[in-house]
Amino acid sequence: MKNNDSVHHQLQTEYKREEKLLLTLLERGSELEKVTNEKKSNEKERNRLKRRYMSLRKYRLWAFTWVERKLFSFIRTSKERFQSFVLKTDHKALLEQNKQLSEKQARLEKELEIAHQQLRNEIKQAGSQIVDWQELNEGQLHHSLQMIKEDGDMLGYLQDLIKKRTIHDNNYRSALKYAAILYSNDKKAAKHKIYQTLLEGLKIEEIPEILIRSRSDQKEDTISLKPIASFSASLTMQARIRQLESFKPEWEVDDKATAYTFIDELGIRRPWVSEEEFSFTQVPEKEGIVIKPVIGAGSRGVYIIFDMNRIQDVKRSRILSSWDDFKASMQEDLNRGLVSDDQWVAEELLYENNENQTPARDIKFYCFYGKVGLILEIRRFPEVAYCWWTPDGERVRTGKYEGKLFEGDGVSQDQAELAAFISSEIPAPFMRIDFLKTEEGLVFGEFAPKPGNYDEFDRHTDCALGNEFLEAQGRLLTDLLKGKTFDHFKTSLKSAGRSNR
């Protein structure tokens, strides 16, 4: 362990040294460019003077025309004095006219300055819109938008805000692109340092071709594009693909019945679930079950019925003390749109600790075709809390649930490998696979091809998962080209009557 720490320290020291050298290289490069430009300017002036000197030498007659030039100068001066004498009578009139013109010019200059000031104020006001938004906290932002909605001005306001943001973004993008052009012919080390820095300020669609341009087939001739990968962008594009193509393998197992058929095909334990769906008025009065909406996400509409007088509303982290309160809460879910359809199912209640009747924790694996990229552990009792894990068993922060974190227990290597195996049987680059952690081990819960609020990860996590997504796409394509048939997946679709899709 000490050796690893020592190596890590040495690598960090070497990295800092390399960063310092690159900064020095950039500074020296700027100084060299400045000196070079000055040298070019001096050389240009020297050549001009040399040409002038040679021109004067060529016409040696210039040296012998001194008398004539003096005579012409005397005549010109005398003529000007004579004209001045003749025009002296109009001198006062000219002075008065000049005074009037000067006053008019001063007035116009003042009006111009006022116009410029008004323009500057308008530009400042337009630009400050974005700054004002940046200075507001989340609560103030929500309040501002709520007021705009109540006034009925939301559409116009959004159009204006988007227009201003577009101008703002275009200016930044133009400046960053020009910075890339300025360094396009510099030495590779300096150029790559500038380009890597530029990548931090650009979205995927904003990256100019010059940043990824290569003069050879060598990888080292181009900068790494690893920082631009985005999990959020990948899932959003998948949603667009789904709009274009009705059949998406990952969404087939989003259906609960199909998912259970697939899991049964793989021989993995799952909870029993009621065969028939029911409305909230027909919920079976039975203890030791979980009530869930057929279509739902994020624990909305999920209730744990310990007994008739102790029912947990999972989403709101509250205990309902009567059956009437439970039914009223379900009605509220429907009225508020938390649950879209009045269709529910009953599911087996599993415990983390059977003796204490502690509800099983959720273990959610973010899987990328045969590989686990991230793990989320959720404790739902006495209140909801979250713990993020790397596949190697290290606790991490991801930017999500920052105010509700706890120190979880994690998962075993075998459990992570089980999730990875399941994902390798689904022909899709990403799938979140959810389990319940019981005394007997993991029990399958559901598939989530599009996790709720997937856009809330911090930049580091979003980038890391984005690269996992891209690598998974490559592995999947390779397996398909090699003839992998995904028999378990196809069989489950056929059994569920979805094979014709």
Short mmCIF file of C-alpha atoms in Angstrom, two decimals:
data_model
loop_
_atom_site.label_atom_id
_atom_site.label_comp_id
_atom_site.label_asym_id
_atom_site.label_seq_id
_atom_site.Cartn_x
_atom_site.Cartn_y
_atom_site.Cartn_z
CA MET A 1 0.00 0.00 0.00
CA LYS A 2 2.86 2.37 0.91
CA ASN A 3 4.54 1.57 -2.40
CA ASN A 4 1.34 2.48 -4.25
CA ASP A 5 1.11 5.77 -2.35
CA SER A 6 4.74 6.50 -3.17
CA VAL A 7 4.22 5.79 -6.87
CA HIS A 8 1.06 7.92 -6.89
CA HIS A 9 2.97 10.78 -5.22
CA GLN A 10 5.76 10.51 -7.78
CA LEU A 11 3.25 10.56 -10.64
CA GLN A 12 1.54 13.62 -9.19
CA THR A 13 4.91 15.38 -8.81
CA GLU A 14 5.86 14.50 -12.39
CA TYR A 15 2.48 15.70 -13.67
CA LYS A 16 2.85 19.06 -11.89
CA ARG A 17 6.38 19.39 -13.28
CA GLU A 18 5.08 18.71 -16.80
CA GLU A 19 2.30 21.29 -16.34
CA LYS A 20 4.86 23.88 -15.19
CA LEU A 21 7.11 23.16 -18.18
CA LEU A 22 4.17 23.50 -20.59
CA LEU A 23 3.20 26.86 -19.08
CA THR A 24 6.81 28.02 -19.37
CA LEU A 25 6.86 26.84 -22.99
CA LEU A 26 3.71 28.82 -23.76
CA GLU A 27 5.13 31.96 -22.11
CA ARG A 28 8.43 31.64 -23.96
CA GLY A 29 6.56 31.02 -27.18
CA SER A 30 4.56 34.23 -26.69
CA GLU A 31 7.75 36.19 -25.95
CA LEU A 32 9.43 34.73 -29.03
CA GLU A 33 6.45 35.63 -31.21
CA LYS A 34 6.53 39.21 -29.87
CA VAL A 35 10.27 39.57 -30.57
CA THR A 36 9.82 38.03 -34.02
CA ASN A 37 7.04 40.48 -34.88
CA GLU A 38 9.16 43.42 -33.68
CA LYS A 39 12.09 42.15 -35.72
CA LYS A 40 9.90 41.91 -38.82
CA SER A 41 8.61 45.45 -38.23
CA ASN A 42 12.15 46.84 -37.80
CA GLU A 43 13.33 45.00 -40.90
CA LYS A 44 10.45 46.45 -42.88
CA GLU A 45 11.27 50.02 -41.75
CA ARG A 46 14.96 49.54 -42.46
CA ASN A 47 14.18 48.38 -46.00
CA ARG A 48 11.93 51.39 -46.54
CA LEU A 49 14.65 53.83 -45.46
CA LYS A 50 17.20 52.00 -47.57
CA ARG A 51 14.99 52.31 -50.64
CA ARG A 52 14.51 56.03 -49.93
CA TYR A 53 18.25 56.56 -49.55
CA MET A 54 19.00 54.75 -52.78
CA SER A 55 16.37 56.82 -54.55
CA LEU A 56 17.99 60.06 -53.40
CA ARG A 57 21.43 58.90 -54.44
CA LYS A 58 20.14 57.95 -57.85
CA TYR A 59 18.98 61.47 -58.52
CA ARG A 60 22.24 63.36 -57.72
CA LEU A 61 20.86 66.41 -59.43
CA TRP A 62 19.01 67.03 -56.15
CA ALA A 63 22.27 68.27 -54.61
CA PHE A 64 22.77 70.91 -57.32
CA THR A 65 19.29 72.44 -57.28
CA TRP A 66 19.57 74.22 -53.94
CA VAL A 67 19.37 77.76 -55.42
CA GLU A 68 16.34 76.96 -57.57
CA ARG A 69 14.51 75.31 -54.67
CA LYS A 70 15.17 78.28 -52.39
CA LEU A 71 13.92 80.65 -55.10
CA PHE A 72 10.71 78.64 -55.60
CA SER A 73 10.18 78.59 -51.84
CA PHE A 74 10.56 82.40 -51.65
CA ILE A 75 8.07 82.89 -54.48
CA ARG A 76 5.52 80.52 -52.84
CA THR A 77 5.83 82.29 -49.48
CA SER A 78 5.45 85.70 -51.07
CA LYS A 79 2.33 84.55 -52.90
CA GLU A 80 0.75 83.28 -49.68
CA ARG A 81 1.48 86.58 -47.90
CA PHE A 82 -0.05 88.53 -50.76
CA GLN A 83 -3.20 86.39 -50.70
CA SER A 84 -3.46 86.86 -46.95
CA PHE A 85 -3.21 90.64 -47.36
CA VAL A 86 -5.89 90.68 -50.06
CA LEU A 87 -8.27 88.53 -47.99
CA LYS A 88 -7.71 90.43 -44.75
CA THR A 89 -10.93 92.37 -45.19
CA ASP A 90 -12.94 89.11 -44.89
CA HIS A 91 -11.06 88.00 -41.78
CA LYS A 92 -13.76 88.97 -39.26
CA ALA A 93 -16.49 87.24 -41.26
CA LEU A 94 -14.41 84.08 -41.45
CA LEU A 95 -13.79 84.16 -37.71
CA GLU A 96 -17.52 84.44 -37.01
CA GLN A 97 -18.31 81.61 -39.40
CA ASN A 98 -15.60 79.48 -37.83
CA LYS A 99 -17.05 80.16 -34.36
CA GLN A 100 -20.51 79.05 -35.48
CA LEU A 101 -19.11 75.89 -37.05
CA SER A 102 -17.18 75.11 -33.87
CA GLU A 103 -20.32 75.51 -31.75
CA LYS A 104 -22.30 73.28 -34.11
CA GLN A 105 -19.54 70.66 -34.03
CA ALA A 106 -19.49 70.73 -30.21
CA ARG A 107 -23.28 70.28 -30.12
CA LEU A 108 -23.15 67.34 -32.54
CA GLU A 109 -20.32 65.74 -30.59
CA LYS A 110 -22.37 66.03 -27.39
CA GLU A 111 -25.40 64.44 -29.07
CA LEU A 112 -23.19 61.67 -30.42
CA GLU A 113 -21.76 61.01 -26.97
CA ILE A 114 -25.28 60.79 -25.53
CA ALA A 115 -26.26 58.30 -28.26
CA HIS A 116 -23.14 56.24 -27.58
CA GLN A 117 -23.92 56.21 -23.86
CA GLN A 118 -27.46 55.02 -24.53
CA LEU A 119 -26.12 52.26 -26.76
CA ARG A 120 -23.60 51.22 -24.11
CA ASN A 121 -26.37 51.09 -21.50
CA GLU A 122 -28.54 48.92 -23.76
CA ILE A 123 -25.64 46.55 -24.46
CA LYS A 124 -24.83 46.40 -20.76
CA GLN A 125 -28.47 45.70 -19.90
CA ALA A 126 -28.72 42.93 -22.53
CA GLY A 127 -25.51 41.33 -21.36
CA SER A 128 -26.44 41.59 -17.69
CA GLN A 129 -29.43 39.28 -18.18
CA ILE A 130 -27.15 36.24 -18.16
CA VAL A 131 -25.06 37.62 -15.30
CA ASP A 132 -28.18 38.22 -13.22
CA TRP A 133 -29.25 34.61 -13.73
CA GLN A 134 -25.82 33.41 -12.68
CA GLU A 135 -25.98 35.44 -9.47
CA LEU A 136 -29.37 34.05 -8.44
CA ASN A 137 -29.59 30.91 -6.32
CA GLU A 138 -31.86 28.02 -7.22
CA GLY A 139 -34.73 29.24 -5.04
CA GLN A 140 -34.63 32.71 -6.58
CA LEU A 141 -34.54 31.24 -10.08
CA HIS A 142 -37.59 29.12 -9.37
CA HIS A 143 -39.44 32.10 -7.89
CA SER A 144 -38.62 34.29 -10.90
CA LEU A 145 -39.88 31.68 -13.34
CA GLN A 146 -43.02 31.11 -11.28
CA MET A 147 -43.81 34.84 -11.39
CA ILE A 148 -43.23 34.93 -15.15
CA LYS A 149 -45.56 31.96 -15.62
CA GLU A 150 -48.27 33.60 -13.51
CA ASP A 151 -48.00 36.76 -15.63
CA GLY A 152 -48.47 34.67 -18.78
CA ASP A 153 -45.20 35.90 -20.28
CA MET A 154 -43.25 32.65 -20.27
CA LEU A 155 -43.12 32.00 -24.03
CA GLY A 156 -41.97 35.51 -24.94
CA TYR A 157 -39.52 35.57 -22.05
CA LEU A 158 -37.98 32.23 -23.04
CA GLN A 159 -37.64 33.31 -26.66
CA ASP A 160 -35.89 36.51 -25.57
CA LEU A 161 -33.65 34.66 -23.11
CA ILE A 162 -32.71 32.03 -25.70
CA LYS A 163 -31.90 34.76 -28.22
CA LYS A 164 -29.59 36.51 -25.75
CA ARG A 165 -27.95 33.25 -24.75
CA THR A 166 -27.36 32.40 -28.41
CA ILE A 167 -25.57 35.71 -28.96
CA HIS A 168 -23.61 35.20 -25.76
CA ASP A 169 -22.61 31.62 -26.68
CA ASN A 170 -21.71 32.54 -30.27
CA ASN A 171 -19.32 35.23 -29.07
CA TYR A 172 -17.60 32.85 -26.68
CA ARG A 173 -17.45 30.09 -29.28
CA SER A 174 -15.96 32.47 -31.84
CA ALA A 175 -13.30 33.63 -29.39
CA LEU A 176 -12.36 30.09 -28.38
CA LYS A 177 -12.18 28.95 -32.00
CA TYR A 178 -9.92 31.86 -32.94
CA ALA A 179 -7.64 30.97 -30.01
CA ALA A 180 -7.32 27.48 -31.53
CA ILE A 181 -6.44 28.95 -34.92
CA LEU A 182 -3.73 31.15 -33.38
CA TYR A 183 -1.93 28.05 -32.06
CA SER A 184 -2.59 25.73 -35.00
CA ASN A 185 1.01 25.97 -36.25
CA ASP A 186 2.77 25.99 -32.86
CA LYS A 187 4.82 23.14 -31.45
CA LYS A 188 2.78 20.04 -30.62
CA ALA A 189 3.20 20.22 -26.82
CA ALA A 190 2.10 23.86 -26.60
CA LYS A 191 -0.68 23.41 -29.16
CA HIS A 192 -2.09 20.35 -27.40
CA LYS A 193 -2.06 22.12 -24.03
CA ILE A 194 -4.07 25.01 -25.48
CA TYR A 195 -6.44 22.64 -27.29
CA GLN A 196 -7.06 20.54 -24.17
CA THR A 197 -7.89 23.72 -22.25
CA LEU A 198 -10.27 24.82 -25.00
CA LEU A 199 -12.13 21.50 -24.83
CA GLU A 200 -13.16 22.34 -21.26
CA GLY A 201 -15.12 25.34 -22.52
CA LEU A 202 -16.83 23.78 -25.53
CA LYS A 203 -19.85 21.53 -25.96
CA ILE A 204 -19.60 18.55 -28.30
CA GLU A 205 -21.42 20.29 -31.13
CA GLU A 206 -19.27 23.42 -30.72
CA ILE A 207 -15.87 21.80 -31.19
CA PRO A 208 -14.22 23.15 -34.37
CA GLU A 209 -12.73 20.65 -36.79
CA ILE A 210 -9.29 22.21 -36.34
CA LEU A 211 -9.08 20.74 -32.81
CA ILE A 212 -9.39 17.17 -34.06
CA ARG A 213 -7.52 17.64 -37.31
CA SER A 214 -4.54 15.30 -37.75
CA ARG A 215 -1.57 15.60 -40.07
CA SER A 216 -0.78 11.91 -39.79
CA ASP A 217 -2.35 8.58 -38.88
CA GLN A 218 -0.60 8.57 -35.49
CA LYS A 219 -2.81 8.86 -32.39
CA GLU A 220 -0.29 11.08 -30.65
CA ASP A 221 -0.69 13.68 -33.41
CA THR A 222 -4.20 14.52 -32.15
CA ILE A 223 -5.46 15.54 -28.73
CA SER A 224 -7.53 13.18 -26.60
CA LEU A 225 -11.26 13.73 -26.99
CA LYS A 226 -12.01 11.90 -23.75
CA PRO A 227 -13.15 15.10 -21.96
CA ILE A 228 -15.99 15.73 -24.42
CA ALA A 229 -17.86 12.46 -23.85
CA SER A 230 -21.21 12.91 -22.10
CA PHE A 231 -23.57 10.35 -20.58
CA SER A 232 -26.37 12.89 -20.63
CA ALA A 233 -25.81 13.68 -24.32
CA SER A 234 -25.63 9.96 -25.18
CA LEU A 235 -28.96 9.15 -23.49
CA THR A 236 -30.61 12.19 -25.06
CA MET A 237 -29.47 11.05 -28.51
CA GLN A 238 -30.75 7.54 -27.73
CA ALA A 239 -34.13 9.09 -26.97
CA ARG A 240 -34.07 10.76 -30.38
CA ILE A 241 -33.15 7.46 -32.05
CA ARG A 242 -36.09 5.85 -30.30
CA GLN A 243 -38.36 8.46 -31.89
CA LEU A 244 -37.01 7.51 -35.30
CA GLU A 245 -36.99 3.73 -34.80
CA SER A 246 -39.82 2.04 -32.87
CA PHE A 247 -37.77 -1.02 -31.87
CA LYS A 248 -35.09 -0.38 -29.28
CA PRO A 249 -33.92 -3.53 -27.47
CA GLU A 250 -33.37 -1.83 -24.11
CA TRP A 251 -36.92 -0.51 -24.06
CA GLU A 252 -38.42 -3.96 -24.64
CA VAL A 253 -37.38 -5.04 -21.14
CA ASP A 254 -38.62 -1.79 -19.65
CA ASP A 255 -41.95 -3.61 -19.69
CA LYS A 256 -42.24 -5.38 -16.32
CA ALA A 257 -43.69 -8.64 -17.65
CA THR A 258 -41.06 -8.92 -20.40
CA ALA A 259 -38.31 -8.10 -17.90
CA TYR A 260 -39.42 -10.89 -15.57
CA THR A 261 -39.64 -13.34 -18.48
CA PHE A 262 -36.07 -12.43 -19.45
CA ILE A 263 -34.80 -12.76 -15.86
CA ASP A 264 -36.54 -16.13 -15.53
CA GLU A 265 -34.82 -17.19 -18.76
CA LEU A 266 -31.46 -16.35 -17.13
CA GLY A 267 -32.42 -18.20 -13.93
CA ILE A 268 -32.10 -15.20 -11.61
CA ARG A 269 -34.31 -14.74 -8.56
CA ARG A 270 -37.04 -12.10 -8.65
CA PRO A 271 -40.00 -11.25 -6.39
CA TRP A 272 -43.46 -12.57 -7.10
CA VAL A 273 -45.84 -10.03 -8.58
CA SER A 274 -49.61 -10.01 -8.99
CA GLU A 275 -50.72 -11.38 -12.33
CA GLU A 276 -53.46 -8.79 -12.75
CA GLU A 277 -53.34 -5.02 -12.62
CA PHE A 278 -55.87 -3.00 -10.60
CA SER A 279 -57.03 0.57 -9.98
CA PHE A 280 -56.35 2.40 -6.70
CA THR A 281 -59.92 1.69 -5.56
CA GLN A 282 -59.28 -2.07 -5.90
CA VAL A 283 -55.96 -2.36 -4.06
CA PRO A 284 -55.86 -5.72 -2.24
CA GLU A 285 -56.01 -5.22 1.54
CA LYS A 286 -53.05 -7.41 2.31
CA GLU A 287 -50.05 -6.99 4.59
CA GLY A 288 -46.43 -7.63 3.59
CA ILE A 289 -46.67 -6.38 0.01
CA VAL A 290 -45.43 -3.46 -2.08
CA ILE A 291 -47.82 -1.46 -4.26
CA LYS A 292 -46.31 0.04 -7.42
CA PRO A 293 -47.70 1.81 -10.50
CA VAL A 294 -47.36 -0.14 -13.73
CA ILE A 295 -45.74 2.91 -15.33
CA GLY A 296 -43.55 4.94 -13.02
CA ALA A 297 -40.05 5.97 -12.04
CA GLY A 298 -38.17 7.56 -9.16
CA SER A 299 -40.22 5.76 -6.45
CA ARG A 300 -43.29 7.82 -7.35
CA GLY A 301 -46.42 5.96 -6.28
CA VAL A 302 -44.52 3.20 -4.44
CA TYR A 303 -45.95 2.10 -1.06
CA ILE A 304 -44.70 -0.53 1.39
CA ILE A 305 -47.56 -2.11 3.37
CA PHE A 306 -46.09 -3.50 6.61
CA ASP A 307 -49.59 -3.77 8.10
CA MET A 308 -52.93 -1.96 7.80
CA ASN A 309 -51.81 0.83 10.17
CA ARG A 310 -48.20 1.19 9.02
CA ILE A 311 -47.76 2.00 5.35
CA GLN A 312 -44.65 3.75 4.03
CA ASP A 313 -44.95 6.32 1.25
CA VAL A 314 -41.50 5.75 -0.27
CA LYS A 315 -41.36 8.89 -2.42
CA ARG A 316 -42.34 11.29 0.36
CA SER A 317 -40.48 9.37 3.11
CA ARG A 318 -43.52 9.30 5.40
CA ILE A 319 -45.55 6.71 7.30
CA LEU A 320 -49.31 6.54 6.77
CA SER A 321 -51.20 5.27 9.80
CA SER A 322 -54.44 4.13 8.16
CA TRP A 323 -55.80 2.52 5.03
CA ASP A 324 -57.87 5.63 4.27
CA ASP A 325 -54.73 7.80 4.39
CA PHE A 326 -53.07 5.35 2.02
CA LYS A 327 -55.93 5.52 -0.50
CA ALA A 328 -56.00 9.33 -0.26
CA SER A 329 -52.26 9.45 -0.97
CA MET A 330 -52.70 7.28 -4.08
CA GLN A 331 -55.48 9.61 -5.25
CA GLU A 332 -53.14 12.57 -4.70
CA ASP A 333 -50.45 10.86 -6.82
CA LEU A 334 -52.90 10.62 -9.70
CA ASN A 335 -54.27 14.16 -9.29
CA ARG A 336 -50.79 15.72 -9.21
CA GLY A 337 -49.54 13.67 -12.15
CA LEU A 338 -46.91 11.84 -10.10
CA VAL A 339 -48.48 8.66 -11.45
CA SER A 340 -49.76 8.92 -15.02
CA ASP A 341 -52.17 5.95 -15.19
CA ASP A 342 -54.44 4.40 -12.58
CA GLN A 343 -52.88 0.97 -13.07
CA TRP A 344 -51.08 -0.71 -10.18
CA VAL A 345 -49.53 -4.05 -9.25
CA ALA A 346 -48.71 -5.77 -5.98
CA GLU A 347 -45.23 -7.16 -5.38
CA GLU A 348 -43.56 -9.31 -2.75
CA LEU A 349 -42.14 -7.32 0.18
CA LEU A 350 -38.53 -8.29 0.76
CA TYR A 351 -36.55 -7.44 3.87
CA GLU A 352 -32.92 -6.59 4.43
CA ASN A 353 -33.40 -7.95 7.95
CA ASN A 354 -36.28 -10.38 8.36
CA GLU A 355 -36.31 -10.24 12.16
CA ASN A 356 -36.50 -6.45 12.35
CA GLN A 357 -38.57 -6.20 9.17
CA THR A 358 -36.18 -3.64 7.70
CA PRO A 359 -37.09 -3.07 4.03
CA ALA A 360 -34.50 -4.26 1.54
CA ARG A 361 -32.12 -1.67 0.19
CA ASP A 362 -32.03 -0.84 -3.51
CA ILE A 363 -28.82 -1.59 -5.39
CA LYS A 364 -28.75 0.03 -8.81
CA PHE A 365 -26.00 -0.92 -11.26
CA TYR A 366 -25.22 1.46 -14.12
CA CYS A 367 -24.19 -1.15 -16.68
CA PHE A 368 -22.49 -0.65 -20.04
CA TYR A 369 -22.83 -3.85 -22.08
CA GLY A 370 -20.98 -6.33 -19.91
CA LYS A 371 -19.35 -3.80 -17.59
CA VAL A 372 -20.48 -1.98 -14.45
CA GLY A 373 -19.64 1.73 -14.51
CA LEU A 374 -21.30 3.00 -11.31
CA ILE A 375 -23.34 1.65 -8.39
CA LEU A 376 -26.03 3.36 -6.33
CA GLU A 377 -27.09 2.02 -2.92
CA ILE A 378 -30.37 3.38 -1.51
CA ARG A 379 -31.62 3.02 2.05
CA ARG A 380 -35.35 3.78 2.19
CA PHE A 381 -36.04 3.49 5.93
CA PRO A 382 -36.42 5.43 8.20
CA GLU A 383 -35.76 8.02 5.46
CA VAL A 384 -34.32 7.87 1.98
CA ALA A 385 -30.51 8.15 1.77
CA TYR A 386 -28.00 7.42 -1.00
CA CYS A 387 -24.48 6.09 -1.41
CA TRP A 388 -22.50 5.99 -4.67
CA TRP A 389 -19.84 3.37 -5.37
CA THR A 390 -17.25 2.73 -8.05
CA PRO A 391 -17.03 -0.83 -9.44
CA ASP A 392 -13.86 -1.20 -7.34
CA GLY A 393 -15.75 -0.57 -4.10
CA GLU A 394 -14.79 3.05 -3.41
CA ARG A 395 -17.37 5.57 -2.23
CA VAL A 396 -17.63 8.56 -4.56
CA ARG A 397 -19.64 11.72 -5.02
CA THR A 398 -21.42 12.31 -8.31
CA GLY A 399 -23.22 15.61 -7.87
CA LYS A 400 -26.56 13.87 -7.24
CA TYR A 401 -28.29 13.59 -3.85
CA GLU A 402 -25.53 15.67 -2.20
CA GLY A 403 -27.70 16.51 0.80
CA LYS A 404 -28.88 12.92 1.35
CA LEU A 405 -25.71 10.81 1.36
CA PHE A 406 -24.87 8.07 3.85
CA GLU A 407 -22.12 5.48 4.28
CA GLY A 408 -23.55 2.35 2.75
CA ASP A 409 -22.38 -1.26 2.89
CA GLY A 410 -21.56 -1.66 -0.79
CA VAL A 411 -21.71 -4.85 -2.86
CA SER A 412 -19.51 -7.89 -3.40
CA GLN A 413 -17.50 -8.64 -6.51
CA ASP A 414 -19.85 -11.53 -7.33
CA GLN A 415 -22.87 -9.23 -7.18
CA ALA A 416 -21.25 -6.72 -9.54
CA GLU A 417 -20.33 -9.54 -11.91
CA LEU A 418 -23.96 -10.75 -11.88
CA ALA A 419 -25.16 -7.33 -13.03
CA ALA A 420 -22.44 -7.18 -15.70
CA PHE A 421 -23.47 -10.63 -16.98
CA ILE A 422 -27.13 -9.63 -17.30
CA SER A 423 -26.21 -6.49 -19.24
CA SER A 424 -24.05 -8.54 -21.61
CA GLU A 425 -27.19 -10.48 -22.59
CA ILE A 426 -29.00 -7.30 -23.69
CA PRO A 427 -28.01 -5.86 -27.10
CA ALA A 428 -27.79 -2.27 -25.87
CA PRO A 429 -24.86 -0.06 -24.82
CA PHE A 430 -26.47 1.00 -21.53
CA MET A 431 -28.92 -0.38 -19.01
CA ARG A 432 -29.43 0.37 -15.35
CA ILE A 433 -30.21 -2.89 -13.56
CA ASP A 434 -31.93 -2.60 -10.18
CA PHE A 435 -31.87 -5.18 -7.39
CA LEU A 436 -33.15 -5.51 -3.83
CA LYS A 437 -30.55 -6.49 -1.24
CA THR A 438 -31.99 -9.14 1.10
CA GLU A 439 -30.60 -11.53 3.70
CA GLU A 440 -30.58 -14.22 1.02
CA GLY A 441 -28.73 -12.04 -1.51
CA LEU A 442 -29.71 -9.86 -4.44
CA VAL A 443 -33.20 -10.14 -5.90
CA PHE A 444 -33.89 -8.59 -9.31
CA GLY A 445 -36.12 -5.53 -9.32
CA GLU A 446 -36.37 -3.87 -12.74
CA PHE A 447 -34.57 -2.47 -15.76
CA ALA A 448 -34.21 1.27 -16.33
CA PRO A 449 -32.98 2.18 -19.85
CA LYS A 450 -33.34 5.89 -19.04
CA PRO A 451 -32.73 6.68 -15.34
CA GLY A 452 -34.62 9.67 -14.00
CA ASN A 453 -32.74 13.00 -13.92
CA TYR A 454 -29.74 11.52 -15.71
CA ASP A 455 -28.64 15.07 -16.52
CA GLU A 456 -27.86 15.95 -12.88
CA PHE A 457 -24.48 14.21 -12.61
CA ASP A 458 -21.51 16.50 -12.14
CA ARG A 459 -19.24 17.06 -15.12
CA HIS A 460 -16.61 14.53 -14.05
CA THR A 461 -19.15 11.72 -13.58
CA ASP A 462 -21.08 12.61 -16.74
CA CYS A 463 -17.84 12.48 -18.74
CA ALA A 464 -16.70 9.18 -17.21
CA LEU A 465 -20.06 7.49 -17.86
CA GLY A 466 -20.13 9.02 -21.34
CA ASN A 467 -16.85 7.30 -22.20
CA GLU A 468 -18.19 4.03 -20.77
CA PHE A 469 -21.19 4.41 -23.09
CA LEU A 470 -18.99 4.94 -26.16
CA GLU A 471 -16.76 1.99 -25.31
CA ALA A 472 -19.85 -0.19 -24.79
CA GLN A 473 -21.14 0.78 -28.24
CA GLY A 474 -17.86 -0.39 -29.72
CA ARG A 475 -17.92 -3.72 -27.86
CA LEU A 476 -21.55 -4.33 -28.85
CA LEU A 477 -20.88 -3.61 -32.53
CA THR A 478 -17.87 -5.95 -32.48
CA ASP A 479 -19.94 -8.77 -30.95
CA LEU A 480 -22.75 -8.27 -33.46
CA LEU A 481 -20.28 -8.42 -36.35
CA LYS A 482 -18.87 -11.62 -34.87
CA GLY A 483 -22.35 -13.15 -34.94
CA LYS A 484 -23.50 -13.01 -31.30
CA THR A 485 -27.20 -13.98 -31.33
CA PHE A 486 -28.50 -12.96 -27.87
CA ASP A 487 -30.65 -16.08 -27.65
CA HIS A 488 -31.94 -15.50 -24.08
CA PHE A 489 -33.10 -12.03 -25.03
CA LYS A 490 -34.85 -13.18 -28.21
CA THR A 491 -36.53 -16.09 -26.43
CA SER A 492 -37.92 -13.83 -23.71
CA LEU A 493 -39.32 -11.40 -26.28
CA LYS A 494 -40.98 -14.27 -28.11
CA SER A 495 -42.48 -15.64 -24.89
CA ALA A 496 -43.83 -12.20 -24.01
CA GLY A 497 -45.35 -11.81 -27.48
CA ARG A 498 -43.03 -8.95 -28.47
CA SER A 499 -40.82 -10.74 -31.01
CA ASN A 500 -42.59 -9.16 -33.99
CA ARG A 501 -41.51 -5.65 -33.01
#
